[in-house]
CSV table of C-alpha atoms in Angstrom, one decimal:
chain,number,residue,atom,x,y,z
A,882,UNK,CA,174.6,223.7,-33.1
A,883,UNK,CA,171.9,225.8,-35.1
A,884,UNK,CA,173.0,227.1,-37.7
A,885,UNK,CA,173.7,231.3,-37.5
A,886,UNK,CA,172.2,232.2,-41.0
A,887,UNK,CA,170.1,229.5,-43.3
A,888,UNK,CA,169.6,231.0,-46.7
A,889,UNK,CA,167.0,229.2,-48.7
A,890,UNK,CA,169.0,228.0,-51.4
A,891,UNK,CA,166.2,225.0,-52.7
A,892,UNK,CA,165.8,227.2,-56.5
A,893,UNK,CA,169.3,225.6,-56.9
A,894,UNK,CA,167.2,222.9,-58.3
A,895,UNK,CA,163.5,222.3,-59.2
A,896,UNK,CA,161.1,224.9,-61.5
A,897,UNK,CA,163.1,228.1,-60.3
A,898,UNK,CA,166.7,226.5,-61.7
A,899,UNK,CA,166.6,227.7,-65.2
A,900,UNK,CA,164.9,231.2,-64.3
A,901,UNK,CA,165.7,234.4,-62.8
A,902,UNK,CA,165.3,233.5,-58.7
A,903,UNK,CA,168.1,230.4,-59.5
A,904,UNK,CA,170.1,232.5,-61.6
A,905,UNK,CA,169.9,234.9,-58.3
A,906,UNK,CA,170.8,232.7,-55.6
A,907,UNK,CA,173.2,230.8,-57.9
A,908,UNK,CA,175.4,233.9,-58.0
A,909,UNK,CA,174.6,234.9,-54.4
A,910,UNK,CA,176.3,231.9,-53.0
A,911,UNK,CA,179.0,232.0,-55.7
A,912,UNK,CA,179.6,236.0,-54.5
A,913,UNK,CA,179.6,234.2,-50.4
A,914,UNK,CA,182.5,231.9,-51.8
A,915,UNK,CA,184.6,234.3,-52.5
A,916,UNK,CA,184.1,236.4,-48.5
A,917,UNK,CA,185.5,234.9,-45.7
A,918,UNK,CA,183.9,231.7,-43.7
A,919,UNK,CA,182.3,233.3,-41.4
A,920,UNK,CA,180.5,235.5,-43.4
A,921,UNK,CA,178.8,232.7,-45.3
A,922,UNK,CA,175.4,231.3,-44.2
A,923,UNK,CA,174.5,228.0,-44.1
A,924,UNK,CA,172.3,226.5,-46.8
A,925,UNK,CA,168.8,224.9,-47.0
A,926,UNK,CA,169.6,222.5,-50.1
A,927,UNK,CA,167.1,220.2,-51.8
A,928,UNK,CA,168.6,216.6,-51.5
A,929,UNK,CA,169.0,216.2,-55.3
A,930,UNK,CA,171.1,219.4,-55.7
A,931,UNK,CA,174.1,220.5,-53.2
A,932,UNK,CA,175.5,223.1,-53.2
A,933,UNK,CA,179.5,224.3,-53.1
A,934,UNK,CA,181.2,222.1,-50.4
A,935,UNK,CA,182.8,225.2,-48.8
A,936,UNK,CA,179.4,225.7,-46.9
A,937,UNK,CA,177.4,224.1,-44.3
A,938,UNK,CA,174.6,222.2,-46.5
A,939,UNK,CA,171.5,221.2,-44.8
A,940,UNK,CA,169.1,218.6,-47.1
A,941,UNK,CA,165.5,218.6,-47.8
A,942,UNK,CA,163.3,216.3,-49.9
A,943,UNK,CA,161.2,218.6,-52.4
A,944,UNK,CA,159.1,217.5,-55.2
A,945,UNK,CA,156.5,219.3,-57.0
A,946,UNK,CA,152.8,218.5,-58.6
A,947,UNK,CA,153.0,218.9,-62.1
A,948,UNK,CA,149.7,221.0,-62.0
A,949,UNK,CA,150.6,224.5,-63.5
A,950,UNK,CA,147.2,226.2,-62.1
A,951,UNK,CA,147.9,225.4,-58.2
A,952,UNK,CA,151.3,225.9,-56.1
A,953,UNK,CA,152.1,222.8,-54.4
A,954,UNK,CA,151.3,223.3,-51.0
A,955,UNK,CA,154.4,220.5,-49.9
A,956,UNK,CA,157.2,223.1,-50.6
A,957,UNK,CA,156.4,225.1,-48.1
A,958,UNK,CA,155.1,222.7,-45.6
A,959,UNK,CA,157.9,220.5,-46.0
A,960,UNK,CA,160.2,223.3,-46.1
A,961,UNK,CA,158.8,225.1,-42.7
A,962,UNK,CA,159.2,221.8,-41.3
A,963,UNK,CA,162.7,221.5,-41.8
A,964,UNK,CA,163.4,225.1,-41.0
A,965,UNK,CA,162.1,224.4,-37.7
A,966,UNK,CA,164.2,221.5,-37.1
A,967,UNK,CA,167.5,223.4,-37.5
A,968,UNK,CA,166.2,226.5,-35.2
A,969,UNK,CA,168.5,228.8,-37.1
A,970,UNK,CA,168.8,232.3,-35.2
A,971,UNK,CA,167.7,233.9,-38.8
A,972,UNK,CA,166.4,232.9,-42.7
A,973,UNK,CA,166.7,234.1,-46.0
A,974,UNK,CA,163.8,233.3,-47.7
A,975,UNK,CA,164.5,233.9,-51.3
A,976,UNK,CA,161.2,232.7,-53.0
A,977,UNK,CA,157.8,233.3,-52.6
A,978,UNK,CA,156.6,230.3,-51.5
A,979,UNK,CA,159.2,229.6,-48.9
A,980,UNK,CA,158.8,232.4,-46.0
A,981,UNK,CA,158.3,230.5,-43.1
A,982,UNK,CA,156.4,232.3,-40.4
A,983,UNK,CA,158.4,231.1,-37.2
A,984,UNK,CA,161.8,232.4,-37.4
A,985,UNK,CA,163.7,235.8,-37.6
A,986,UNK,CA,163.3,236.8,-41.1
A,987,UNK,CA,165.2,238.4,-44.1
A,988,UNK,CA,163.1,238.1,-47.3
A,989,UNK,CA,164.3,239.2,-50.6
A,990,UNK,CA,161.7,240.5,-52.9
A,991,UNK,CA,162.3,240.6,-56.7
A,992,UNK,CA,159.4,242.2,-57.2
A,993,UNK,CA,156.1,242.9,-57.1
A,994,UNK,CA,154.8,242.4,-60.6
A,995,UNK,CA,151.5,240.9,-59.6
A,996,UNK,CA,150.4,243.8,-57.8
A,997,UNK,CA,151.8,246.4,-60.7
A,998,UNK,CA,150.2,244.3,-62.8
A,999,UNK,CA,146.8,242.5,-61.0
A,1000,UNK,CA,144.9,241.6,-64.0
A,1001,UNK,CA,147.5,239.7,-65.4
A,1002,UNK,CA,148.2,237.9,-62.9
A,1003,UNK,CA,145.9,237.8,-59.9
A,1004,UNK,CA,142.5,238.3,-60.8
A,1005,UNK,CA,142.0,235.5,-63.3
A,1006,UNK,CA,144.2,233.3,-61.6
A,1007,UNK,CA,143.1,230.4,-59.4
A,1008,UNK,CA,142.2,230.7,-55.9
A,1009,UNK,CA,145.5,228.7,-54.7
A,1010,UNK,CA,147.6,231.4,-56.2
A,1011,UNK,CA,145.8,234.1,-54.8
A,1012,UNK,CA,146.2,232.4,-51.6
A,1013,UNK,CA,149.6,232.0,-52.0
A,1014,UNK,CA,151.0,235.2,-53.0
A,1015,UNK,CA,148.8,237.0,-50.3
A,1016,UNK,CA,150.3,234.6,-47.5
A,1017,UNK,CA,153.4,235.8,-48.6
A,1018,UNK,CA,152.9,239.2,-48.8
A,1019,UNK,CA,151.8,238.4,-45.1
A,1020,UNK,CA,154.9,237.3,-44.5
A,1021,UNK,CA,156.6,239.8,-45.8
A,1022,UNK,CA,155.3,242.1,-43.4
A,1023,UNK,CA,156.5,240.6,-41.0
A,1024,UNK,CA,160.4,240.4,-42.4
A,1025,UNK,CA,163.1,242.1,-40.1
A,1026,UNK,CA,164.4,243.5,-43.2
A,1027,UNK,CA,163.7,243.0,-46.7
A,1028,UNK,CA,166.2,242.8,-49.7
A,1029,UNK,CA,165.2,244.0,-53.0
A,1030,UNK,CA,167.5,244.6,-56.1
A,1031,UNK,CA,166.3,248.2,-57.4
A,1032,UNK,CA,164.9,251.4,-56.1
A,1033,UNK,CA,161.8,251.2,-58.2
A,1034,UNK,CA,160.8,247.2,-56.5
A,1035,UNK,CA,161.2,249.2,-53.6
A,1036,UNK,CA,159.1,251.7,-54.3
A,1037,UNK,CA,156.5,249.3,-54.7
A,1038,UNK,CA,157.2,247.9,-52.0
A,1039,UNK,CA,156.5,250.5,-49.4
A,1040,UNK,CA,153.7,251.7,-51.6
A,1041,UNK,CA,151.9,248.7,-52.5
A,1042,UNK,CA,152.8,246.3,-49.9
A,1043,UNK,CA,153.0,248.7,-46.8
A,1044,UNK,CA,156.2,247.9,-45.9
A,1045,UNK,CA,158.2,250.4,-44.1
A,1046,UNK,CA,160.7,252.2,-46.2
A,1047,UNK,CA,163.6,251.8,-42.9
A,1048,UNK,CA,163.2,248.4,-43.4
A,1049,UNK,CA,163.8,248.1,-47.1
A,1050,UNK,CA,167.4,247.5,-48.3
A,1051,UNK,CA,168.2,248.1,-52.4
A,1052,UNK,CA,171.2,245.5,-52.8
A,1053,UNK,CA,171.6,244.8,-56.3
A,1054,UNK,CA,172.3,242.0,-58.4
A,1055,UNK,CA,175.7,240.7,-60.2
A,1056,UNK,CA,177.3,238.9,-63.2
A,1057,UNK,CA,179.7,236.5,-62.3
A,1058,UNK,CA,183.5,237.4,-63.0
A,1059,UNK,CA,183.9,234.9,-65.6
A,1060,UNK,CA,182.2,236.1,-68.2
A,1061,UNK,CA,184.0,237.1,-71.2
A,1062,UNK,CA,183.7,239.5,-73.3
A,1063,UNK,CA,182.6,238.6,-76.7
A,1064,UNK,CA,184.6,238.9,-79.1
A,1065,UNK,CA,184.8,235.3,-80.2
A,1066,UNK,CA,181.2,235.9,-81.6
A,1067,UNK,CA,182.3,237.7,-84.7
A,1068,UNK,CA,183.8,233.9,-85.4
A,1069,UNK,CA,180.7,232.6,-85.5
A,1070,UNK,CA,178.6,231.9,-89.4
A,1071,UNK,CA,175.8,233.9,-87.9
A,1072,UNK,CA,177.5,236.6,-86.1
A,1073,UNK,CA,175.6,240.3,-86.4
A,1074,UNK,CA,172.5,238.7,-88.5
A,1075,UNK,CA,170.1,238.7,-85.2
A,1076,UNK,CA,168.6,240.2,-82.2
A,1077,UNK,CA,168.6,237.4,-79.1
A,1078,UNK,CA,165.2,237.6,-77.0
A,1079,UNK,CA,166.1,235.0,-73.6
A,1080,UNK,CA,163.4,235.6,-71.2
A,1081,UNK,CA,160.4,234.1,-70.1
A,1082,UNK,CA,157.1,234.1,-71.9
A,1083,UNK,CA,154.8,235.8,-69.1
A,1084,UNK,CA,152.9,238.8,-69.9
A,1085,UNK,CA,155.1,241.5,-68.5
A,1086,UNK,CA,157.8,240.3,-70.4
A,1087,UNK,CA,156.1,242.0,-73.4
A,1088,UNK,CA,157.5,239.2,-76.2
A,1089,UNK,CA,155.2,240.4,-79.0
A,1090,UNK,CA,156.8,243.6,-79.1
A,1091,UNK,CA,159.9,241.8,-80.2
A,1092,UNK,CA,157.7,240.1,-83.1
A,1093,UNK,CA,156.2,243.2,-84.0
A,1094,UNK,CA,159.8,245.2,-84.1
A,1095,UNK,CA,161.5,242.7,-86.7
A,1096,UNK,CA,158.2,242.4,-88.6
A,1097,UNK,CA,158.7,246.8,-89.5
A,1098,UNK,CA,162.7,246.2,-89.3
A,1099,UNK,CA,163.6,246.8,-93.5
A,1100,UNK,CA,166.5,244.7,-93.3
A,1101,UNK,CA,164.9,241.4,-94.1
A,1102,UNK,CA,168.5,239.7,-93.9
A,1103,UNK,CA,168.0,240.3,-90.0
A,1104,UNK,CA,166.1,237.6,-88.0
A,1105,UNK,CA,164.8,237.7,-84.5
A,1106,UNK,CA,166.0,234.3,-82.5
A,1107,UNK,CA,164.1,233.2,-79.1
A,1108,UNK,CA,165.0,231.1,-76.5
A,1109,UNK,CA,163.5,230.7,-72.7
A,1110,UNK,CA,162.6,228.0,-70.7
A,1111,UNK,CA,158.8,227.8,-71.9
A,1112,UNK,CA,156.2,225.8,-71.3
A,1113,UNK,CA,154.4,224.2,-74.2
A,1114,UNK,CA,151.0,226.4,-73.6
A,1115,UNK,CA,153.2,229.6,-73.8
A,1116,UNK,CA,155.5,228.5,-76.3
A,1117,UNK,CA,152.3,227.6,-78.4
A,1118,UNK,CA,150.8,230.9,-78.2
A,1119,UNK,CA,153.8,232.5,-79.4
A,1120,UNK,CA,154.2,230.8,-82.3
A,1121,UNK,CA,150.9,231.5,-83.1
A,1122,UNK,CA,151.7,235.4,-82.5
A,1123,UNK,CA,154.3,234.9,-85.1
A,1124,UNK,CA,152.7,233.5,-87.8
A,1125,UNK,CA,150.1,236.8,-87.1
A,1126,UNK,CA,152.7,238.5,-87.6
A,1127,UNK,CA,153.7,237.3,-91.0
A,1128,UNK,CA,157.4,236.8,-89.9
A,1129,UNK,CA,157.7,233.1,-89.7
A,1130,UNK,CA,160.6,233.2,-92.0
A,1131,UNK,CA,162.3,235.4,-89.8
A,1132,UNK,CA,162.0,234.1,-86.7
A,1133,UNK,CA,163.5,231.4,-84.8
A,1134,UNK,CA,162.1,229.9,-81.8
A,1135,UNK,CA,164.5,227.7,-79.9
A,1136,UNK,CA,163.1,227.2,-76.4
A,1137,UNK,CA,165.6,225.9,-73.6
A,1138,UNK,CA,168.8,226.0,-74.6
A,1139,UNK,CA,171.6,224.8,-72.4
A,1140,UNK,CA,174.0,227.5,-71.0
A,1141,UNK,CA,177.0,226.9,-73.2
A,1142,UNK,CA,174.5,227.6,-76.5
A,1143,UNK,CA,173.4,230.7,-74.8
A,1144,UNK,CA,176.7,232.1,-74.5
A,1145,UNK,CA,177.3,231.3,-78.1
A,1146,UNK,CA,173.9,232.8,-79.2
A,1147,UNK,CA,174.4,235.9,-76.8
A,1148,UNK,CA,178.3,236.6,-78.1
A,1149,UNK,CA,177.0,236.6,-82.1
A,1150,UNK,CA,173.8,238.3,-81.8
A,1151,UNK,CA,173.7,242.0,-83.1
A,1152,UNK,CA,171.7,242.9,-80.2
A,1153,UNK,CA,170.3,241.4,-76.8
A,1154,UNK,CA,166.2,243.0,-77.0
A,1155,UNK,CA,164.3,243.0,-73.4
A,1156,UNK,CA,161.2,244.8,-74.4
A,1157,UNK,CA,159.7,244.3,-70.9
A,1158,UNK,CA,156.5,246.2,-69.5
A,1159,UNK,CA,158.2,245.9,-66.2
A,1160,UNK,CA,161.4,244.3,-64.8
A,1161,UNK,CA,162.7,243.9,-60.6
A,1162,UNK,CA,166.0,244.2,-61.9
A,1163,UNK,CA,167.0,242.6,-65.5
A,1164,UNK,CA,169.7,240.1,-65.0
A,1165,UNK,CA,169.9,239.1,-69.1
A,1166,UNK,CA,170.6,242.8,-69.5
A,1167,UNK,CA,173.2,242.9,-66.9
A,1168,UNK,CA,174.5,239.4,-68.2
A,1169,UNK,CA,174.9,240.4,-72.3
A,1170,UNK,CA,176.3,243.9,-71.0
A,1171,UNK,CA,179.2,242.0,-69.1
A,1172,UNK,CA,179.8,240.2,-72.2
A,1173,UNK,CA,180.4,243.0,-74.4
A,1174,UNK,CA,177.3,242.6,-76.1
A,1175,UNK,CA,175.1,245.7,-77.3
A,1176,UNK,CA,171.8,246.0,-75.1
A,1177,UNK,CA,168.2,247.9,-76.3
A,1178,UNK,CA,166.0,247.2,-73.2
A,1179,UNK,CA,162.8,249.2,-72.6
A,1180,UNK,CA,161.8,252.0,-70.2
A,1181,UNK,CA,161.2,250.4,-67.5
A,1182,UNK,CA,162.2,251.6,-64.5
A,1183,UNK,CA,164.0,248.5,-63.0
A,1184,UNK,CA,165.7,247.7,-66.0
A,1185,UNK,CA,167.0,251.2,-66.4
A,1186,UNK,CA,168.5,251.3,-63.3
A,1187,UNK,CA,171.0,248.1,-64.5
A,1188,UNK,CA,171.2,249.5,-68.2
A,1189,UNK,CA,172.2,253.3,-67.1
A,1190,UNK,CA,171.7,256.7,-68.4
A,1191,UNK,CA,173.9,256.1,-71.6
A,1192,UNK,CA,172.3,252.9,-72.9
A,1193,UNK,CA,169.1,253.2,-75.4
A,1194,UNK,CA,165.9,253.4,-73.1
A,1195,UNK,CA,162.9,252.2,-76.0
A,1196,UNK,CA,159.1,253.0,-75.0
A,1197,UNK,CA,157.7,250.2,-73.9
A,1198,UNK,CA,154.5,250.3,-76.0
A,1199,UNK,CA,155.6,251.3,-79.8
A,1200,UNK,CA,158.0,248.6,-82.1
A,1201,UNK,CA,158.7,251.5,-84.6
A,1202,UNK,CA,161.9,253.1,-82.6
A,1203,UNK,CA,163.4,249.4,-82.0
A,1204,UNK,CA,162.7,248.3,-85.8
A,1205,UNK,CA,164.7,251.6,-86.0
A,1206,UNK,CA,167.3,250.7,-83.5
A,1207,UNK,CA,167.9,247.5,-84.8
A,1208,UNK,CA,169.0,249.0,-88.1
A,1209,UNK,CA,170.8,251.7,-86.6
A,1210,UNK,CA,173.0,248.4,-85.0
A,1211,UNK,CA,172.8,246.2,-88.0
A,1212,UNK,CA,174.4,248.9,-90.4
A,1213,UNK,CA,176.4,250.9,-88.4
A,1214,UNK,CA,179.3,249.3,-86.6
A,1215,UNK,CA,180.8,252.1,-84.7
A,1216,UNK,CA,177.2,252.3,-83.4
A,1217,UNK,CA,177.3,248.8,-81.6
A,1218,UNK,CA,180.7,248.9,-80.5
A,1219,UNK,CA,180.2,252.2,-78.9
A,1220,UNK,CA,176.7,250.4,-77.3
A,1221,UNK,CA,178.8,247.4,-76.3
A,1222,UNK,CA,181.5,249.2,-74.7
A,1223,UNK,CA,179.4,251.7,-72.6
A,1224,UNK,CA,177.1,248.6,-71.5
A,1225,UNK,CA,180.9,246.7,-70.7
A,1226,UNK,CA,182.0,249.9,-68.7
A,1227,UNK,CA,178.2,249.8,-66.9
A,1228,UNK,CA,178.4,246.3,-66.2
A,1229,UNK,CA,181.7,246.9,-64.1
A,1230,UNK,CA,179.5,248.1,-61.3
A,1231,UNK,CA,177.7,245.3,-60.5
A,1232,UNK,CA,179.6,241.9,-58.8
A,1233,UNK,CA,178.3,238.8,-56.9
A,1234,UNK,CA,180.8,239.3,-54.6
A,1235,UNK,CA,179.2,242.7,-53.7
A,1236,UNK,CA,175.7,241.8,-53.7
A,1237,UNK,CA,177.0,239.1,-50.9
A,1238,UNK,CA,179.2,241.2,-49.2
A,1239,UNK,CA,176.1,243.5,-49.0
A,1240,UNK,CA,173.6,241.3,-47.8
A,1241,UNK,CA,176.1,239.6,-44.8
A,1242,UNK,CA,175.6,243.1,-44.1
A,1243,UNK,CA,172.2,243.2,-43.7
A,1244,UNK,CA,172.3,240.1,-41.9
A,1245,UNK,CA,174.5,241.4,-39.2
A,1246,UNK,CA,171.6,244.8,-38.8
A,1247,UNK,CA,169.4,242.3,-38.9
A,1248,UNK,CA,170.4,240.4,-36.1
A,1249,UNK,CA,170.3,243.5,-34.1
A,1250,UNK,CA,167.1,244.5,-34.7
């Protein structure tokens, strides 16, 4: 029998596993686990990484070309192909490069970054990924409904990819419900002595402004640590921004680090800093807030809507007023607690089990439709 519902749960595995789409779906299917059976979809699974056994797993062969200036056109052919085979009544395409064009559609958007931000990311980039990211915004189009996890991705969405505000649902992201709260950090050697940057290296992520904050912070006891999943180009650049900088002796940079030293690094850092130009939603935020850890993220939009009214909101553009904050936390410990506890209180509000619950929802309208 076809299956009712296939959600495209391939970033499981492969390039998107350690970022912020397998982070997504990762808790997405955890938040399914917990509703009844027949509110779970099936799921499209690459053959090298199932999923929970609780759901109805369909495999696919995926591997990718090691070329980071062209998408491997296989993923999506291989993937359509499959898609097809299973006739489900409805996807949930949950990547870009995975929408197929046959079947009754939900798509969720994270965001639209490359339009925000075009010369970044579209017009010096190879024809491929042009091609690519305008066959999905194609695509897109054509989505029964779309999911997106803040009001400002869909803003952009019905104002810069012409998709109809009716058919746009905000259904936010979660933090799993075993994260603790950290105070085991103030156990740790290092506890309190450094602000935690654990994004990405692109552009928008706006890492220099990190470097530039701790290079005016006048507490040269506190050091800025790094850690993403980088590739050697990026992670090359950056350490050439630091040395720029002058603040090689106060900066770490890690790289990948596996989950369980995250959690350690996140739980003793004074701070968690996401100085981003732009954010779709801002999982770390959400993630360090759950653990009781104080957040200064930017003003961007997105990432405002997960840190709240209450929680510092730093321009986006100047390192002086985090250099500041960063003291303000670093010698003031009524400060951070009272930081910690409002982002704990925030955090509250957002579950996996309610961004599934949500988006069965929008299944169910979208099989109306």
């Amino acid at each position: 029998m076809p299956p009712r519902v296939l959600l495209d749960a391939t970033p499981l595995g492969g390039p998107h596993s350690r970022r912020g789409i397998g982070t997504y779906v990762r808790g997405l299917i955890d938040g399914f686990r917990q509703l009844e059976a027949e509110q779970r979809p099936s799921l499209l699974v690459r053959d090298d990484c199932p999923a929970s056994e609780l759901f109805v797993q369909y495999p696919i062969h995926m591997t990718e070309w090691g070329f980071r200036w062209y998408p491997d056109p296989r993923t999506r052919r291989r993937g359509e192909k499959r898609i097809a085979e299973l006739r489900p009544r409805l996807v949930h395409a949950t990547q870009t490069t995975l929408v197929p064009s046959g079947p009754a559609l939900v798509a969720t958007c994270h965001d639209l970054i490359p339009l925000r931000f075009p010369d970044m990311y579209l017009r010096g980039a190879q024809l491929g990924h042009r091609r690519e990211y305008q066959t999905y915004l194609a695509r897109l189009k054509r989505a029964r409904l779309v999911i997106t996890p803040s009001t400002s991705t869909a803003s952009d969405l019905a104002s810069l990819a012409g998709i109809p505000s009716e058919r746009i649902r905000v259904v936010p992201h979660g933090v799993p419900e075993g994260i603790i709260p950290a105070v085991a950090g103030t156990d740790d050697p290092e506890s309190g002595s450094y602000v935690l940057y654990t994004q990405s290296l692109e552009p928008h992520k706006n890492v220099e402004l990190a470097i530039e904050a701790i290079a005016h912070v006048r507490l040269p006891n506190v050091r800025l640590k790094l850690a993403g999943p980088w590739s050697r180009r990026r992670a090359a650049r950056l350490q050439r921004l630091v040395q720029a900088h002058g603040v090689s002796d106060r900066v770490d940079l890690l790289g990948y680090v596996s989950e369980a030293e995250l959690n350690r690094l996140r739980a003793a850092a004074l701070a968690l800093i996401v100085p981003s130009l732009i954010e779709g939603f801002g999982l770390p935020a959400l993630e360090a807030m759950a653990a009781g850890v104080p957040v200064l993220g930017s003003d961007a939009p997105g990432l405002v809507e997960v840190t709240g009214p209450d929680l510092p909101a730093l321009p986006r553009l100047d390192p002086l007023p985090w250099a500041r904050a960063i003291e303000r936390l670093a010698t003031d410990p009524a400060e951070r607690g009272r930081i910690a506890a409002m982002g704990l209180r925030r955090s509250e509000r957002f579950r996996w089990v309610e961004t599934a619950r949500r988006t069965a929802e929008v299944y169910d309208e979208a099989m109306r439709v």
